[in-house]
XYZ file of C-alpha atoms in Angstrom:
559
model
C 12.766 9.760 -15.857
C 8.429 11.313 -15.709
C 5.867 9.108 -14.130
C 2.745 8.344 -15.802
C -0.723 8.293 -13.663
C -1.669 4.239 -13.932
C -5.636 4.417 -14.652
C -7.899 4.238 -12.146
C -11.050 2.259 -11.613
C -12.701 5.558 -13.207
C -10.644 5.260 -16.332
C -12.471 2.307 -17.060
C -10.825 -0.329 -16.234
C -12.542 -3.944 -15.038
C -10.208 -5.702 -12.386
C -11.360 -9.153 -11.362
C -10.105 -11.068 -9.051
C -9.848 -14.557 -8.670
C -11.200 -15.315 -12.025
C -9.883 -16.980 -15.157
C -7.022 -15.992 -16.438
C -9.283 -14.898 -19.410
C -10.283 -11.873 -17.560
C -6.562 -10.171 -17.743
C -5.463 -7.709 -15.469
C -3.883 -5.038 -17.737
C -6.422 -4.677 -20.890
C -5.483 -3.604 -24.280
C -7.314 -1.219 -24.032
C -5.448 1.140 -21.506
C -3.305 2.378 -24.348
C -6.303 4.641 -25.634
C -6.057 8.038 -24.476
C -9.818 7.947 -23.409
C -10.847 5.560 -20.882
C -12.260 2.861 -23.067
C -15.707 3.536 -22.526
C -15.732 7.135 -23.644
C -12.991 6.075 -26.509
C -16.171 4.131 -27.881
C -19.067 6.415 -27.203
C -17.048 8.887 -29.280
C -16.343 6.923 -32.007
C -19.420 5.726 -32.473
C -21.049 9.480 -32.678
C -18.532 9.846 -35.020
C -19.355 7.390 -37.331
C -23.052 8.203 -37.073
C -22.526 11.750 -37.386
C -19.991 11.164 -41.003
C -22.453 8.759 -41.799
C -25.618 11.171 -41.498
C -23.588 14.058 -43.104
C -22.537 12.203 -46.094
C -25.876 10.574 -46.685
C -27.494 14.200 -46.604
C -25.080 15.573 -48.960
C -25.353 12.497 -51.447
C -29.007 13.116 -51.081
C -29.085 17.029 -52.208
C -25.903 16.594 -55.143
C -28.661 14.046 -56.898
C -31.315 16.446 -56.498
C -29.437 19.190 -57.532
C -27.454 17.298 -60.165
C -24.125 17.520 -58.689
C -21.647 15.261 -59.895
C -20.639 13.065 -56.536
C -17.435 13.463 -57.114
C -17.080 17.352 -56.523
C -16.253 17.187 -52.658
C -16.070 19.932 -50.536
C -13.424 19.918 -47.267
C -16.313 19.151 -44.937
C -17.153 16.110 -46.968
C -14.086 15.307 -47.201
C -13.397 15.385 -42.879
C -16.487 13.375 -42.980
C -15.290 10.712 -44.896
C -12.317 11.119 -42.961
C -14.649 10.444 -39.958
C -16.209 8.243 -41.446
C -13.400 5.409 -42.478
C -11.526 6.357 -38.884
C -14.103 5.237 -36.969
C -15.033 2.442 -39.271
C -11.274 1.672 -38.628
C -11.915 1.828 -34.909
C -14.905 -0.006 -34.574
C -13.574 -3.388 -36.601
C -10.134 -3.197 -34.869
C -12.369 -3.023 -31.179
C -13.895 -6.400 -31.683
C -9.770 -7.588 -32.042
C -8.484 -6.454 -28.589
C -9.087 -9.918 -26.821
C -6.782 -11.600 -29.045
C -4.721 -8.613 -29.105
C -4.933 -8.826 -24.860
C -3.483 -12.878 -25.037
C -0.155 -11.615 -26.487
C -0.108 -8.630 -23.568
C -1.160 -11.243 -20.690
C 1.335 -13.380 -21.709
C 4.033 -10.809 -21.093
C 3.159 -9.673 -17.407
C 3.349 -12.987 -14.789
C 3.738 -10.739 -12.431
C 0.149 -9.862 -12.284
C -0.987 -12.446 -13.821
C -0.328 -14.154 -9.800
C -2.940 -11.820 -8.993
C -5.509 -14.243 -11.127
C -4.046 -17.749 -9.434
C -6.457 -18.059 -6.708
C -3.868 -20.504 -3.770
C -5.789 -23.363 -1.760
C -8.787 -22.102 0.342
C -7.155 -23.372 3.433
C -7.905 -20.441 5.150
C -6.084 -17.552 6.323
C -2.115 -17.766 5.980
C -0.439 -18.466 9.251
C 1.662 -15.793 10.903
C 5.189 -15.607 10.109
C 7.595 -18.515 11.128
C 9.529 -15.583 13.197
C 6.389 -15.201 15.448
C 5.109 -18.420 15.922
C 7.934 -19.030 17.005
C 8.406 -16.327 19.488
C 6.855 -16.031 23.259
C 3.925 -13.672 22.052
C 1.009 -14.599 19.911
C 1.044 -14.516 16.684
C -1.564 -10.910 15.995
C -4.412 -11.835 14.647
C -5.197 -10.666 11.393
C -7.616 -7.708 10.439
C -10.880 -9.047 8.842
C -10.398 -9.288 4.620
C -12.574 -10.302 2.049
C -11.581 -13.613 0.903
C -10.362 -11.697 -2.588
C -8.365 -9.411 -0.149
C -7.116 -12.253 1.785
C -6.194 -14.370 -1.184
C -4.133 -10.962 -2.672
C -2.633 -10.766 1.113
C -1.507 -14.140 1.354
C 0.073 -13.703 -2.080
C 1.894 -10.680 -0.785
C 3.426 -12.125 2.154
C 4.637 -15.105 -0.129
C 6.371 -13.104 -2.450
C 3.933 -14.309 -5.335
C 2.794 -10.695 -6.018
C 4.919 -7.595 -5.846
C 3.991 -5.315 -4.001
C 4.289 -2.315 -5.957
C 2.241 -3.489 -8.417
C -1.320 -4.053 -6.366
C -2.609 -0.130 -7.706
C -2.152 -1.117 -10.825
C -3.164 -4.644 -10.217
C -6.627 -3.857 -8.482
C -7.343 -0.287 -9.973
C -8.189 1.003 -6.074
C -5.597 2.630 -4.299
C -6.922 2.500 -1.033
C -7.585 -0.943 -1.147
C -4.009 -1.705 -2.345
C -2.761 0.525 0.342
C -4.844 -1.365 3.172
C -3.836 -4.706 1.970
C 0.179 -3.771 1.774
C -0.098 -2.421 5.051
C -1.689 -5.435 6.132
C 1.169 -7.996 4.415
C 3.685 -5.713 6.082
C 1.917 -6.137 9.751
C 1.980 -9.986 9.041
C 5.543 -10.008 7.937
C 6.813 -7.650 10.320
C 4.916 -8.846 13.605
C 4.138 -4.530 13.900
C 0.696 -2.983 14.214
C 1.871 0.226 13.577
C -0.914 1.526 15.792
C -1.291 5.383 14.941
C -0.085 5.397 11.554
C -3.454 6.692 9.932
C -4.599 4.892 6.468
C -8.424 6.195 5.894
C -8.996 9.978 4.873
C -6.312 10.425 2.350
C -6.741 10.422 -1.443
C -4.575 7.953 -2.323
C -5.461 8.197 -5.803
C -3.277 11.983 -5.713
C -0.408 10.748 -5.197
C -0.509 7.493 -7.557
C 2.328 7.719 -9.923
C 3.890 11.261 -9.048
C 4.380 11.590 -4.924
C 5.065 8.289 -3.401
C 4.938 4.535 -4.424
C 3.942 1.823 -2.026
C 1.818 4.017 0.876
C 0.657 2.267 3.812
C -0.651 5.200 5.419
C 0.315 8.843 6.228
C 1.571 10.320 8.844
C 0.098 13.315 10.232
C 2.058 17.059 10.950
C 0.350 19.347 12.554
C 0.405 23.458 10.754
C 1.165 26.763 12.256
C 0.482 30.201 11.394
C 2.684 32.908 11.466
C 1.502 36.293 10.655
C 0.881 38.568 9.443
C 4.202 38.892 7.654
C 4.552 42.866 6.127
C 6.114 41.978 2.677
C 5.769 44.210 -0.390
C 2.918 46.316 0.781
C 1.335 42.892 1.478
C 0.242 40.597 4.670
C 1.101 37.612 4.458
C -0.486 34.877 6.757
C 2.414 31.909 6.632
C 1.497 28.456 7.190
C 4.361 26.527 8.743
C 4.357 22.296 9.302
C 6.392 21.403 12.309
C 6.617 19.583 15.137
C 9.617 21.550 16.866
C 8.261 23.410 19.601
C 8.820 27.433 19.567
C 9.518 28.024 15.749
C 6.552 29.487 14.765
C 6.002 31.155 18.288
C 9.227 32.636 17.506
C 8.846 33.444 13.613
C 5.305 35.487 14.755
C 7.222 37.646 17.051
C 9.755 38.858 14.344
C 6.565 39.097 11.879
C 5.005 41.139 14.448
C 8.282 43.273 14.649
C 8.348 43.554 11.181
C 4.713 44.490 11.078
C 5.270 47.584 13.160
C 8.263 48.586 11.809
C 6.324 49.643 8.395
C 6.960 45.710 6.573
C 9.720 44.402 4.412
C 10.784 44.669 1.443
C 12.083 42.243 -1.066
C 13.565 41.770 -4.450
C 14.278 38.887 -6.915
C 17.962 38.935 -7.869
C 18.083 35.667 -10.218
C 15.461 33.176 -11.158
C 17.099 29.953 -13.145
C 16.833 26.277 -11.923
C 19.948 23.866 -13.109
C 20.781 20.777 -14.497
C 24.645 19.784 -15.395
C 25.208 16.674 -17.413
C 28.452 15.441 -17.495
C 30.006 13.362 -21.093
C 32.724 11.842 -21.333
C 35.346 11.456 -24.472
C 38.074 9.427 -25.751
C 40.579 12.429 -25.020
C 41.017 15.796 -23.091
C 40.995 17.691 -26.167
C 37.731 16.823 -27.867
C 36.126 17.782 -24.689
C 37.609 21.180 -24.700
C 36.483 21.073 -28.289
C 32.623 20.696 -26.673
C 33.427 22.975 -24.155
C 34.028 25.603 -26.650
C 31.516 25.151 -28.956
C 29.042 25.357 -25.771
C 30.399 28.688 -24.396
C 30.394 30.032 -28.660
C 27.616 33.027 -28.145
C 27.152 32.213 -32.144
C 26.054 28.680 -30.958
C 23.903 29.885 -28.309
C 20.747 31.242 -30.889
C 19.975 27.486 -31.804
C 21.119 25.273 -28.601
C 18.037 27.648 -27.170
C 15.846 26.762 -30.136
C 16.313 22.895 -29.437
C 16.229 23.775 -25.547
C 12.919 25.401 -25.181
C 11.593 22.571 -27.898
C 10.711 20.743 -24.770
C 7.702 22.786 -23.162
C 6.168 26.050 -23.446
C 7.827 27.517 -20.348
C 10.798 26.595 -20.136
C 14.107 28.910 -21.768
C 17.397 28.103 -21.600
C 19.459 31.601 -20.223
C 22.757 30.240 -20.058
C 25.345 26.944 -20.352
C 28.397 27.015 -18.112
C 31.167 24.860 -19.029
C 33.625 23.131 -16.692
C 36.418 20.238 -17.704
C 38.063 17.378 -15.780
C 40.015 15.564 -17.654
C 38.671 14.195 -20.206
C 35.041 14.470 -18.967
C 32.698 17.736 -19.457
C 29.889 18.799 -17.028
C 27.409 21.597 -18.607
C 25.772 23.880 -16.010
C 22.424 24.479 -18.435
C 20.336 26.910 -16.385
C 16.863 28.060 -17.773
C 13.578 29.761 -16.297
C 11.162 27.346 -15.716
C 7.644 29.297 -15.413
C 5.650 28.348 -11.595
C 7.270 25.078 -11.271
C 10.119 24.467 -9.596
C 11.429 22.320 -13.156
C 13.824 19.685 -12.168
C 11.866 17.468 -14.711
C 11.621 20.579 -17.084
C 14.983 21.901 -17.423
C 16.232 17.799 -17.322
C 13.638 17.190 -20.468
C 15.743 20.495 -22.016
C 18.797 19.030 -21.791
C 18.483 15.705 -23.321
C 17.120 17.552 -26.537
C 19.968 19.339 -26.709
C 22.323 16.174 -25.760
C 20.508 14.428 -28.917
C 21.543 17.707 -31.072
C 25.587 17.609 -30.032
C 24.723 13.370 -30.944
C 24.698 14.582 -34.624
C 27.849 16.933 -34.164
C 29.719 14.940 -31.802
C 28.953 11.277 -32.619
C 32.278 9.783 -29.804
C 30.082 12.022 -27.321
C 29.215 9.697 -24.680
C 26.631 10.825 -21.999
C 27.518 9.081 -18.793
C 24.422 10.927 -16.536
C 21.934 13.604 -17.106
C 23.371 14.972 -13.970
C 26.574 15.157 -12.791
C 26.382 17.043 -9.552
C 27.672 19.960 -11.226
C 24.502 21.326 -10.943
C 23.890 20.735 -7.945
C 20.801 19.625 -6.620
C 20.265 18.419 -2.413
C 23.638 19.188 -1.386
C 25.851 21.812 -0.520
C 27.695 22.954 -2.874
C 29.469 26.298 -3.201
C 28.437 26.922 -6.688
C 24.625 27.272 -5.730
C 25.852 29.537 -3.241
C 28.102 31.380 -5.570
C 25.898 31.423 -8.821
C 22.130 31.044 -7.421
C 19.558 28.244 -8.068
C 16.166 28.373 -8.094
C 15.362 32.049 -7.428
C 17.802 33.592 -5.799
C 16.325 36.385 -3.124
C 17.319 39.509 -0.710
C 14.674 40.509 1.581
C 15.185 43.333 4.329
C 13.781 45.499 6.228
C 14.363 48.504 9.058
C 12.968 48.102 12.426
C 12.711 50.618 14.529
C 15.112 50.827 18.399
C 11.255 51.393 20.100
C 10.492 47.856 18.705
C 13.853 46.372 19.424
C 13.091 47.029 22.782
C 9.068 46.341 23.299
C 8.673 43.239 21.011
C 12.116 42.231 20.913
C 12.985 42.523 24.540
C 16.750 43.634 23.522
C 18.564 46.581 22.321
C 19.879 47.724 18.825
C 23.643 47.519 19.476
C 23.366 43.690 20.931
C 21.684 42.532 17.812
C 24.708 43.554 15.483
C 27.578 42.524 17.531
C 25.396 38.989 18.598
C 25.208 38.503 14.906
C 28.605 39.651 13.912
C 30.193 37.152 16.272
C 27.622 34.519 15.185
C 25.991 34.402 11.754
C 29.110 35.694 9.817
C 32.751 35.432 12.588
C 31.358 31.859 14.670
C 29.713 30.337 11.313
C 33.311 31.254 8.925
C 35.048 29.802 12.053
C 33.311 26.410 11.634
C 34.244 26.789 8.008
C 29.936 26.646 6.840
C 29.317 26.542 3.330
C 26.239 29.024 2.997
C 25.008 28.652 6.876
C 26.262 32.210 7.819
C 22.951 32.471 9.761
C 21.039 31.075 12.841
C 18.376 29.024 11.265
C 17.086 29.690 7.921
C 16.503 25.806 7.575
C 13.906 25.649 10.536
C 11.703 28.074 8.337
C 12.353 27.066 4.850
C 11.785 22.994 5.618
C 8.463 24.341 7.560
C 6.645 26.377 4.792
C 8.159 23.456 2.156
C 6.484 20.947 3.529
C 3.225 22.890 4.371
C 3.435 23.658 0.311
C 4.449 20.873 -0.816
C 7.786 21.380 -1.834
C 10.112 19.105 -1.897
C 11.572 18.626 1.615
C 14.996 17.764 0.917
C 15.628 20.663 -0.944
C 15.701 22.412 2.110
C 19.811 21.708 2.063
C 20.710 24.422 -1.049
C 17.586 26.741 -0.181
C 18.532 26.859 3.333
C 21.642 28.997 1.917
C 21.775 32.343 3.453
C 23.655 35.238 4.850
C 21.895 37.075 7.252
C 23.309 40.731 7.359
C 22.271 43.752 10.501
C 23.865 47.244 10.856
C 22.410 50.902 12.968
C 20.881 52.539 11.234
C 19.790 55.596 11.672
C 21.977 57.043 14.092
C 22.446 53.515 15.462
C 18.375 54.443 16.762
C 17.248 51.485 14.174
C 17.828 48.589 13.200
C 18.569 47.406 9.410
C 18.612 43.216 8.723
C 18.570 41.398 5.396
C 18.760 37.880 4.614
C 20.634 37.172 1.099
C 19.236 33.545 -0.007
C 20.692 32.398 -3.234
C 19.061 29.733 -4.196
C 14.994 29.003 -3.169
C 14.022 25.982 -5.273
C 10.310 26.399 -4.814
C 7.277 25.978 -7.334
C 3.743 26.439 -7.270
C 2.699 23.402 -9.688
C 3.481 19.673 -9.827
C 4.894 17.329 -7.393
C 3.175 17.626 -3.792
C 1.836 21.173 -4.893
C -1.382 19.794 -5.973
C -2.612 17.798 -2.935
C -5.099 18.963 -1.015
C -4.165 19.882 2.128
C -0.437 21.319 0.250
C -2.919 23.195 -2.356
C -4.512 24.575 0.627
C -1.619 26.621 2.194
C -0.625 27.510 -1.278
C -4.224 29.038 -1.082
C -4.184 30.729 1.864
C -0.688 32.686 0.152
C -2.987 33.902 -2.954
C -0.188 31.830 -4.897
C -1.563 28.349 -5.815
C -1.191 27.074 -9.133
C -0.027 28.704 -12.626
C 0.030 32.376 -12.634
C -2.178 33.291 -15.219
C -1.114 36.759 -16.048
C 2.487 36.424 -15.956
C 4.185 32.748 -16.222
C 6.611 32.472 -12.961
C 4.848 35.014 -11.174
C 3.239 32.918 -8.170
C 6.489 30.393 -8.041
C 8.618 34.322 -7.321
C 6.011 35.545 -4.739
C 6.518 31.987 -3.064
C 10.102 32.085 -2.931
C 9.937 36.098 -1.550
C 7.022 34.806 0.891
C 10.490 32.178 2.038
C 12.457 34.457 2.370
C 10.568 37.337 4.329
C 9.693 34.623 7.074
C 12.961 33.140 7.486
C 14.085 37.070 7.876
C 11.447 36.982 10.840
C 12.701 33.965 12.482
C 16.310 35.462 11.838
C 15.123 38.457 14.063
C 13.261 36.339 16.361
C 15.742 33.920 17.563
C 18.772 36.389 17.175
C 16.623 38.976 20.053
C 16.602 35.679 21.876
C 19.408 34.911 22.677
C 20.620 38.328 22.640
C 18.110 38.354 25.393
C 19.142 35.197 26.921
C 15.648 33.947 26.399
C 16.327 30.629 24.359
C 16.125 28.027 27.217
C 13.273 29.501 28.945
C 11.503 30.069 26.035
C 11.969 26.478 24.703
C 11.127 25.069 28.164
C 8.099 27.289 28.252
C 6.532 25.842 24.848
C 8.028 22.082 25.007
C 7.440 20.895 28.656
C 6.380 23.349 31.310
C 2.928 24.810 29.995
C 0.105 23.330 28.095
C -1.098 27.670 27.933
C 1.103 28.659 25.059
C -0.603 31.788 25.121
C 1.559 32.757 28.582
C 5.088 31.882 27.139
C 6.539 34.193 26.047
C 9.291 33.735 23.153
């Protein structure tokens, strides 16, 4: 489902409080594509310019004895502009009449206009008054805000409607937080409220905010990857993680750097549809997998976006239920919404030839999103990346404090055999999810997609007459984007800028997201290298104690 940004006060929405019902909270002018003050200026200017141009042309035709009914294209355009602007300006005076109908349809928001009895601040909830503790004193509020808090506490105003009704996202968060404090009796001391741009998350990142959580961001690097150096931002509260990854980056840098390869790039969405019989479901399966039909399905799918390009359709039958896994490229966006729109276009198109098709859900878990699934491990989802490096034997001894043969043996017994003994699904690694999640939070990705994005198999072997260590990580489903979602927030955008991949690539759509995926894989490579060497050298507990407990000076800790 697409979420649309609600209009803020900057969009010219007057939001009076505690006024008469005539001062409605939801304006009919909200339906205009531009803020009403800008729209009024636009149409007024269009009316005056069109009228002036037509009058001057009329005068010129009279002077040259040119028939008035012979019109040029510019004159026709001016007439159209004049008529359109005139219709708008006349209709504008009827907005108040239309508004009366809209206002009556939204009873919840109209509650903001009703002024509760001015009998002082509302009393604390009963469970607070009846307890041994004294009620927590109310935060100083204006009279208007006090009335709104009281209405939220009593349930007269739904908390989720505050941003839309007030037109001030920071004010809405403060009122919601105070109402929550009075309802629960919890102060929430330490949860920051000020210092955040709440307008930036409205309609796309978080609903009903009451503050924001601070997560420290560390930097590991430089990571030498594909002949470029990157300083990798990692948001985490786990001690030793950034330091350990940093040590892996150092080992890679001293050995000449790592190399990455994008194997596949395609986001997936798999709807589930149902028929009356399994035979009929099979007919749709054959239709979707017929190469002669794919070109038309591509055209229908690709209409959803300038960047969405259908790559393949993989079908699986479960009785009379059909699961169709659509895979498409999505440019620099992570692409979940993009592929969903394309799939919906195809389903609407198929309804013509298969009217008996019952669409159960746009997602049937054959995608598979935010869940461990073999299909993502085998087929891939998002960006499939392999990253490798040859670590010199001297670096293994000097930086990693172990030997090549010890690393190879440990990787076999731990990451391969040990994971197989546990029945792991895509978990043939030491701690890939640690690095993936830290980078995801720092760069505004969806942290829940850490589940499939952390699918990784770490391989190690001795090379160059057993003197050096070859290490690789293969990650089939890294799901990242550099536009959309949380990437547009100020802090996350700064982290993307640090990596040089902020926003969409102008030269090659999708290039920034692919580079980010390779950076994730490269950082995982560094993290695997460092943790495995710490385990091989018996340093894990010692390093964690130094970073987490024993010393405030992390510069003296050796991971």
